mmCIF file of C-alpha atoms in Angstrom:
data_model
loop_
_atom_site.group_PDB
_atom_site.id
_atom_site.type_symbol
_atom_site.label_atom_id
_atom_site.label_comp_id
_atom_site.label_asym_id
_atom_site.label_seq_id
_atom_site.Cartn_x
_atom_site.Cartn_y
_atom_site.Cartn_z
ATOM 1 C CA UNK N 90 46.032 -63.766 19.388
ATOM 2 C CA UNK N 91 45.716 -60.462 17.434
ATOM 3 C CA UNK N 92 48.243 -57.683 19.106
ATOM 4 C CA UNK N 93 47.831 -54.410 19.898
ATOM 5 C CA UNK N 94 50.818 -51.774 20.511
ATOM 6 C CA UNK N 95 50.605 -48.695 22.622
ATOM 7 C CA UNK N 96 53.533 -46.058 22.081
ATOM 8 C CA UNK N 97 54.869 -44.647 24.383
ATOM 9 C CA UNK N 98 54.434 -47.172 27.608
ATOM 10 C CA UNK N 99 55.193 -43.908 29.458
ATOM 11 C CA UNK N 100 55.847 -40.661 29.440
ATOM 12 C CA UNK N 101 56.260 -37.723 31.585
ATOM 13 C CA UNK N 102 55.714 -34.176 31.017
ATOM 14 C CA UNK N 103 55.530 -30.952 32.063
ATOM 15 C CA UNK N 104 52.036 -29.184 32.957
ATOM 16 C CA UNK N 105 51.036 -27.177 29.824
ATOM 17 C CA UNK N 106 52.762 -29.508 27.057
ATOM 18 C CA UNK N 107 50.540 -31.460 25.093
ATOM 19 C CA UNK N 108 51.343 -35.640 25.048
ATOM 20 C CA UNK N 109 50.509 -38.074 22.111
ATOM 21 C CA UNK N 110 50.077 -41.917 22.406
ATOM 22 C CA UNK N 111 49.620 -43.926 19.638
ATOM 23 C CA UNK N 112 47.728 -47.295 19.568
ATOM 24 C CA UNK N 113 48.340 -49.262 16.582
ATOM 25 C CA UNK N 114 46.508 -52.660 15.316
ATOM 26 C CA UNK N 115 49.727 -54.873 14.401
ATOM 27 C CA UNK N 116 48.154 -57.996 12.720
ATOM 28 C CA UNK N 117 44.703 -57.180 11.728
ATOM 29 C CA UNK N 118 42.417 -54.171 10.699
ATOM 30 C CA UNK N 119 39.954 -52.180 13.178
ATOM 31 C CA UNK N 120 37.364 -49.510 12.057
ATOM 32 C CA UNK N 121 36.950 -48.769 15.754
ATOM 33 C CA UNK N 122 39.246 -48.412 18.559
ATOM 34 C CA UNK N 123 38.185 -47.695 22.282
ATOM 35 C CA UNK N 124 39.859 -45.427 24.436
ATOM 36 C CA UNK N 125 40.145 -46.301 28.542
ATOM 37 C CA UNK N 126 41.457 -43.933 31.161
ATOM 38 C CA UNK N 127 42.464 -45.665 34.528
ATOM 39 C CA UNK N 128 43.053 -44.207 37.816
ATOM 40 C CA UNK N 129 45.076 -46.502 40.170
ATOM 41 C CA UNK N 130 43.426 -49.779 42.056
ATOM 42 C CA UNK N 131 40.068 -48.934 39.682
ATOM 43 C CA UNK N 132 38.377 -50.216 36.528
ATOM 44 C CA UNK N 133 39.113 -48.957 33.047
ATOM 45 C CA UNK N 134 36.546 -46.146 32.077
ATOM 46 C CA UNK N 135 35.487 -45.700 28.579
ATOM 47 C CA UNK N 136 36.579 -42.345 27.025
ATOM 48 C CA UNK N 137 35.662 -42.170 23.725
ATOM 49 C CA UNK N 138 35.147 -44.542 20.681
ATOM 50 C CA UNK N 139 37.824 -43.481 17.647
ATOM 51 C CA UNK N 140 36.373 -44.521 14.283
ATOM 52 C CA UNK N 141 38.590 -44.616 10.999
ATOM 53 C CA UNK N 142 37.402 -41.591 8.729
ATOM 54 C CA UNK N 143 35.153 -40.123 11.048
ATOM 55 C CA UNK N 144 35.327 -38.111 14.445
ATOM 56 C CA UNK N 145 35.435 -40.012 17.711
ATOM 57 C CA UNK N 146 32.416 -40.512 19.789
ATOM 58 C CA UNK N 147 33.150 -39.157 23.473
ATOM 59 C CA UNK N 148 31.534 -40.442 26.610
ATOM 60 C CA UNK N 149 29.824 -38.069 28.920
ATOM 61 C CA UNK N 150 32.092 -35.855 30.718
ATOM 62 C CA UNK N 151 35.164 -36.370 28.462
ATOM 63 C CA UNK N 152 36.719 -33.309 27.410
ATOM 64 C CA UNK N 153 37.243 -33.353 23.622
ATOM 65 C CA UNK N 154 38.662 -30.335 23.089
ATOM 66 C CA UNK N 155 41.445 -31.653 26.157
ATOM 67 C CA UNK N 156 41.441 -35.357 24.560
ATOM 68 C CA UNK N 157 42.138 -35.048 20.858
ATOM 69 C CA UNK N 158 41.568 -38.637 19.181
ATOM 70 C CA UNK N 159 42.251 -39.261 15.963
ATOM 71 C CA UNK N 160 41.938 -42.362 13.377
ATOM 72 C CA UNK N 161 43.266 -42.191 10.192
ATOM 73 C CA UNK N 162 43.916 -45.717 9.283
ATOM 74 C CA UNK N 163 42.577 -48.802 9.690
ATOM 75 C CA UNK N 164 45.621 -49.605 12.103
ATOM 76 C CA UNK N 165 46.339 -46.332 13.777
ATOM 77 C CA UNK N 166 44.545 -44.091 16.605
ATOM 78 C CA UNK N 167 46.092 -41.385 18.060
ATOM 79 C CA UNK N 168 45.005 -39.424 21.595
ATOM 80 C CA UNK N 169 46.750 -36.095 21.964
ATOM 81 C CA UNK N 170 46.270 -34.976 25.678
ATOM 82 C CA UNK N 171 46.014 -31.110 25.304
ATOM 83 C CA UNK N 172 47.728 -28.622 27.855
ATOM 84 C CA UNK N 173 47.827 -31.863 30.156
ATOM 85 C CA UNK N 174 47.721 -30.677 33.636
ATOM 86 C CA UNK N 175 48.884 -33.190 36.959
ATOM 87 C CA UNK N 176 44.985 -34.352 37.401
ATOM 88 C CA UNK N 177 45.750 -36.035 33.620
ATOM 89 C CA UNK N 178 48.213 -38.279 34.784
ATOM 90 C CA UNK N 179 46.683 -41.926 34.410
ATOM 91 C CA UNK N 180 47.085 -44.740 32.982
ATOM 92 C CA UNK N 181 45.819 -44.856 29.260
ATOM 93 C CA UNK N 182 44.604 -47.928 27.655
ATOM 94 C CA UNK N 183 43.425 -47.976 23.852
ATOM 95 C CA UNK N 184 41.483 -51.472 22.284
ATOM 96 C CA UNK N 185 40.361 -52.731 19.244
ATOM 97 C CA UNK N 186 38.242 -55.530 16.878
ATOM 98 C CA UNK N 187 39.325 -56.908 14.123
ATOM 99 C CA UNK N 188 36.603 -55.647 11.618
ATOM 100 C CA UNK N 189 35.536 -58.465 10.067
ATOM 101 C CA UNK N 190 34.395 -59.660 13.733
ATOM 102 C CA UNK N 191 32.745 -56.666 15.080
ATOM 103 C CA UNK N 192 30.997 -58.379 17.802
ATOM 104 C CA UNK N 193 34.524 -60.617 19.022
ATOM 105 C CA UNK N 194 36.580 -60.551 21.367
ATOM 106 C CA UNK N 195 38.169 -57.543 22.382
ATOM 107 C CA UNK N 196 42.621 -56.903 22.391
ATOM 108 C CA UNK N 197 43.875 -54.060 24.570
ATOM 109 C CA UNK N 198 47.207 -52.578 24.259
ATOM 110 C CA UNK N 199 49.900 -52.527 27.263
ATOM 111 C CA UNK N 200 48.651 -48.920 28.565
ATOM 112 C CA UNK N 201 50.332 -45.866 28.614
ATOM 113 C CA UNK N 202 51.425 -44.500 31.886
ATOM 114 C CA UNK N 203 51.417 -40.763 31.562
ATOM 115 C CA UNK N 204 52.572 -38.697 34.758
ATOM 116 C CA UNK N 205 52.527 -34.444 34.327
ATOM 117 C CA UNK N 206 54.623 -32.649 36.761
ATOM 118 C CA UNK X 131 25.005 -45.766 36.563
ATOM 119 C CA UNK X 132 26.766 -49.182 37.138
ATOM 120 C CA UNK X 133 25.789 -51.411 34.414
ATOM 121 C CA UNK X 134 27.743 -53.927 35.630
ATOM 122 C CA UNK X 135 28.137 -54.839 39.322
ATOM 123 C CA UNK X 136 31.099 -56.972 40.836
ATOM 124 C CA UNK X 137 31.893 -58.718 43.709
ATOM 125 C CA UNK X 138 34.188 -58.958 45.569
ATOM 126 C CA UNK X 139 36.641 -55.893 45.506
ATOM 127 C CA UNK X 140 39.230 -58.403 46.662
ATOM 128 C CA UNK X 141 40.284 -61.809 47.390
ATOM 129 C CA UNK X 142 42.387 -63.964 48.991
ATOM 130 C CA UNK X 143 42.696 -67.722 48.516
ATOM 131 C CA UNK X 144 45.132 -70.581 49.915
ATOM 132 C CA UNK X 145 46.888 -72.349 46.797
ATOM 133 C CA UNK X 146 44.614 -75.023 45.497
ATOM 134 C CA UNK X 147 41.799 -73.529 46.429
ATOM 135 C CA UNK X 148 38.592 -72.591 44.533
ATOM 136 C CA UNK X 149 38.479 -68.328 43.482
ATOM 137 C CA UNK X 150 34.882 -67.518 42.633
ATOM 138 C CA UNK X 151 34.436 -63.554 41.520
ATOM 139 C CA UNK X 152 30.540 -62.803 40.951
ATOM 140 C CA UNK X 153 29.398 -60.332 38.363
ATOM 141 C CA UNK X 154 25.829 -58.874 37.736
ATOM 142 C CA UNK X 155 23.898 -56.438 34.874
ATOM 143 C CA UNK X 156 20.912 -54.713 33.841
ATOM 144 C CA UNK X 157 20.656 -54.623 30.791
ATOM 145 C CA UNK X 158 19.190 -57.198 29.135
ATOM 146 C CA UNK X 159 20.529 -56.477 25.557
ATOM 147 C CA UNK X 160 23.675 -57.390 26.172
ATOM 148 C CA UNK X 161 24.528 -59.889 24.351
ATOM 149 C CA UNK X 162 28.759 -61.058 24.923
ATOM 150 C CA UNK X 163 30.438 -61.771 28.655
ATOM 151 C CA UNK X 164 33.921 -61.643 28.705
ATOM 152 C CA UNK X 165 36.444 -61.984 32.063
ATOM 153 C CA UNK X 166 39.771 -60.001 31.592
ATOM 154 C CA UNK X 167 42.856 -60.681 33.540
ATOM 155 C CA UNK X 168 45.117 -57.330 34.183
ATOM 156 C CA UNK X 169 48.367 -57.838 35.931
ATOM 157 C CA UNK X 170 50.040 -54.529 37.220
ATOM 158 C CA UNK X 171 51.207 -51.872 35.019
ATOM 159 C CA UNK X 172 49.904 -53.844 32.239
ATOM 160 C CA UNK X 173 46.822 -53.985 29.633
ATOM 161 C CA UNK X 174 44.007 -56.225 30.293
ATOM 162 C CA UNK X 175 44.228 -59.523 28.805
ATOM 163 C CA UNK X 176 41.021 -61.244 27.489
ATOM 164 C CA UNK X 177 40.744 -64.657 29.923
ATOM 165 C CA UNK X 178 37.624 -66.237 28.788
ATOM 166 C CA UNK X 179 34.121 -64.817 27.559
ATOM 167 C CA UNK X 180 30.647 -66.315 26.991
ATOM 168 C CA UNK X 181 27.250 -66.159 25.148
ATOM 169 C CA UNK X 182 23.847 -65.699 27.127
ATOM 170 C CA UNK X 183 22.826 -69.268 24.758
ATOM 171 C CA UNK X 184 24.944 -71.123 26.943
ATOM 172 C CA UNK X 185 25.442 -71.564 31.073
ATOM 173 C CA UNK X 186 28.426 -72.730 31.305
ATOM 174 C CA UNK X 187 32.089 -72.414 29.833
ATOM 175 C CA UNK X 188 35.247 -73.892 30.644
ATOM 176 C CA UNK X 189 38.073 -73.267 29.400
ATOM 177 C CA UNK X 190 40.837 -75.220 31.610
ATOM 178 C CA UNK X 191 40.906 -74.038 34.898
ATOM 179 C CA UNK X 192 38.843 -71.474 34.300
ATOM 180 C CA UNK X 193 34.667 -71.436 34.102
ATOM 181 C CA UNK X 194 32.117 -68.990 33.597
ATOM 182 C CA UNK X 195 29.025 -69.595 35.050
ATOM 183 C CA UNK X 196 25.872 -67.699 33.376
ATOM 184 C CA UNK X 197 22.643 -67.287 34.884
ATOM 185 C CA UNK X 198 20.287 -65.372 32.227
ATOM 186 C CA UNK X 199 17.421 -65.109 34.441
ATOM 187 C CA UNK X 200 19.028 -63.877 37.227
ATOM 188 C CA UNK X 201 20.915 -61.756 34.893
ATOM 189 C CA UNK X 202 24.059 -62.796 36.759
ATOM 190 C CA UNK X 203 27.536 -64.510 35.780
ATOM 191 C CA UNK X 204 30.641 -65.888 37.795
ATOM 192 C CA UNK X 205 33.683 -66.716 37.098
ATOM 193 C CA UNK X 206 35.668 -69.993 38.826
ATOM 194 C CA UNK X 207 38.858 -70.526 38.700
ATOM 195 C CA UNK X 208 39.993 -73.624 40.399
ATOM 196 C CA UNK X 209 43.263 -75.028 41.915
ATOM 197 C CA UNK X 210 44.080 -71.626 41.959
ATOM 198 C CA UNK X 211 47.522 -70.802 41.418
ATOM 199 C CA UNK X 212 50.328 -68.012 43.067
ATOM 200 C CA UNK X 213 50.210 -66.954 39.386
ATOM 201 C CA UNK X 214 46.679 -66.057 39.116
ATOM 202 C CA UNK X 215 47.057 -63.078 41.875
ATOM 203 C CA UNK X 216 46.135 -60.363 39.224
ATOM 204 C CA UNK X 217 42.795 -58.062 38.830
ATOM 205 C CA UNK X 218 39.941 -59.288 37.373
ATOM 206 C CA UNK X 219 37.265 -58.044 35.411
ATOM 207 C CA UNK X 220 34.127 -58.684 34.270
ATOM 208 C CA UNK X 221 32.464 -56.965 31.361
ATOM 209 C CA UNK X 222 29.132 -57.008 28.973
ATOM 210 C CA UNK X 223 28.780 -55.712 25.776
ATOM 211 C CA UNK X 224 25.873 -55.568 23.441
ATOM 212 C CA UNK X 225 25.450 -57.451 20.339
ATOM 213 C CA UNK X 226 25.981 -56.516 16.669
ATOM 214 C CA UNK X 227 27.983 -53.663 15.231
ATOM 215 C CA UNK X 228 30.919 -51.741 17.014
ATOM 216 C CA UNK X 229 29.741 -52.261 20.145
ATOM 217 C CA UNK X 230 31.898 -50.945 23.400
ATOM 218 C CA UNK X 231 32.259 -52.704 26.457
ATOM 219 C CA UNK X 232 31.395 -52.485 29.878
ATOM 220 C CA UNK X 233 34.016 -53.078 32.803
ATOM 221 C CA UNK X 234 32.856 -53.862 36.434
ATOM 222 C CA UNK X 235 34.828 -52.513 39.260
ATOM 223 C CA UNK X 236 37.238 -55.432 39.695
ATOM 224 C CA UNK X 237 38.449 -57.996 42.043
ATOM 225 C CA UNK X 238 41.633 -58.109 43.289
ATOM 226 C CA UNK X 239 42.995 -61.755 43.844
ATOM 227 C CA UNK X 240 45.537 -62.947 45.931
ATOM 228 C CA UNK X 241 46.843 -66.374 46.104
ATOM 229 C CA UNK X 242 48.867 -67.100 49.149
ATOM 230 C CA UNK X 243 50.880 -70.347 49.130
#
């Protein structure tokens, strides 16, 4: 199956710094990536939706000015956590489609486990 | 709002034994049914998914089980395994275009030997 890779699979910082994962499409080509936070022992929740060319589309009660998404190729979307704070650590899981299958199945990266002292 | 509700929250089966993890939705234009498998620390994994123009799937051990009506669907996994002790999820989606998908809550399963 298609792969996706999330860098870094962790990372800690310290409150204030800002933290950037990438999520990259290794084998195939997505207009749209999806963004997932989750908190331990729950389910993913959507964040945002990170289209190539165009801003992200942010799901209610999703910071954007803390959660800085970016897409600018058809392989590559970034999320910058801003002055991340201990209440930001999670784990962070980014998605794609292939684009020529919009409405197939969906591949999810290994997660990024971000802890802020 | 839950869109999509699962049951149970967790799970524990002997080895060999049948794991059944029920899923329902309200929305009516959703349109794709996918089960993901997520072991910890890791990324979801896509485990089998189906099409409201069928009822049933199978994909080895694995079957979904799709009741349009009812607007419910199940997934069965059978002979159940030590192996399959992971998190499950159930999700809908809508059809057509970039569409995002909804997770349900998540069963924990346990296979004891």
């Amino acid at each position: 199956g298609a792969v996706v890779s999330q860098h870094p699979s962790w990372v800690i910082c310290k409150s204030g710094t800002s933290v950037k994962i990438e999520c990259r499409s290794l084998d195939f080509q997505a207009t749209t990536m999806f963004w997932y936070r989750q908190f331990p022992k729950q389910s993913l929740m959507l964040m945002a939706t990170s289209n190539e060319g165009s801003k992200a589309t942010y799901e209610q009660g999703v910071e954007k000015d803390k959660f800085l998404i970016n897409h600018a190729s058809l392989t590559l979307s970034t999320l910058t956590v801003t002055s991340a704070h201990p209440e930001d650590s999670s784990f962070y899981i980014c998605s794609a489609r292939p684009y020529r299958e919009p409405g197939g199945e969906l591949f999810f990266g290994e997660g990024s486990r971000l802890t802020v002292l | 709002q839950q869109q999509v509700k699962q049951s149970p929250q967790s799970l524990i089966v002997q080895k060999g034994g049948i794991s059944i993890i029920n899923c329902a939705y309200e929305n009516t234009a959703f349109d794709y049914f996918p089960w993901y498998q997520q072991f910890p620390g890791k990324g979801p994994a896509l485990l089998i998914a189906i099409r409201p123009d069928v009822s049933e799937k199978k994909e080895g051990r694995f079957t979904i089980s799709f009741n349009k009506s009812a607007k419910q669907f199940s997934l069965h996994i059978m002979d159940s395994q030590p192996g399959d002790s992971a998190t499950y999820f159930c999700a809908a989606s809508k059809a057509g275009g970039y569409q995002k998908v909804t997770f349900g809550t998540g069963t924990k399963l346990q296979v004891i030997p």
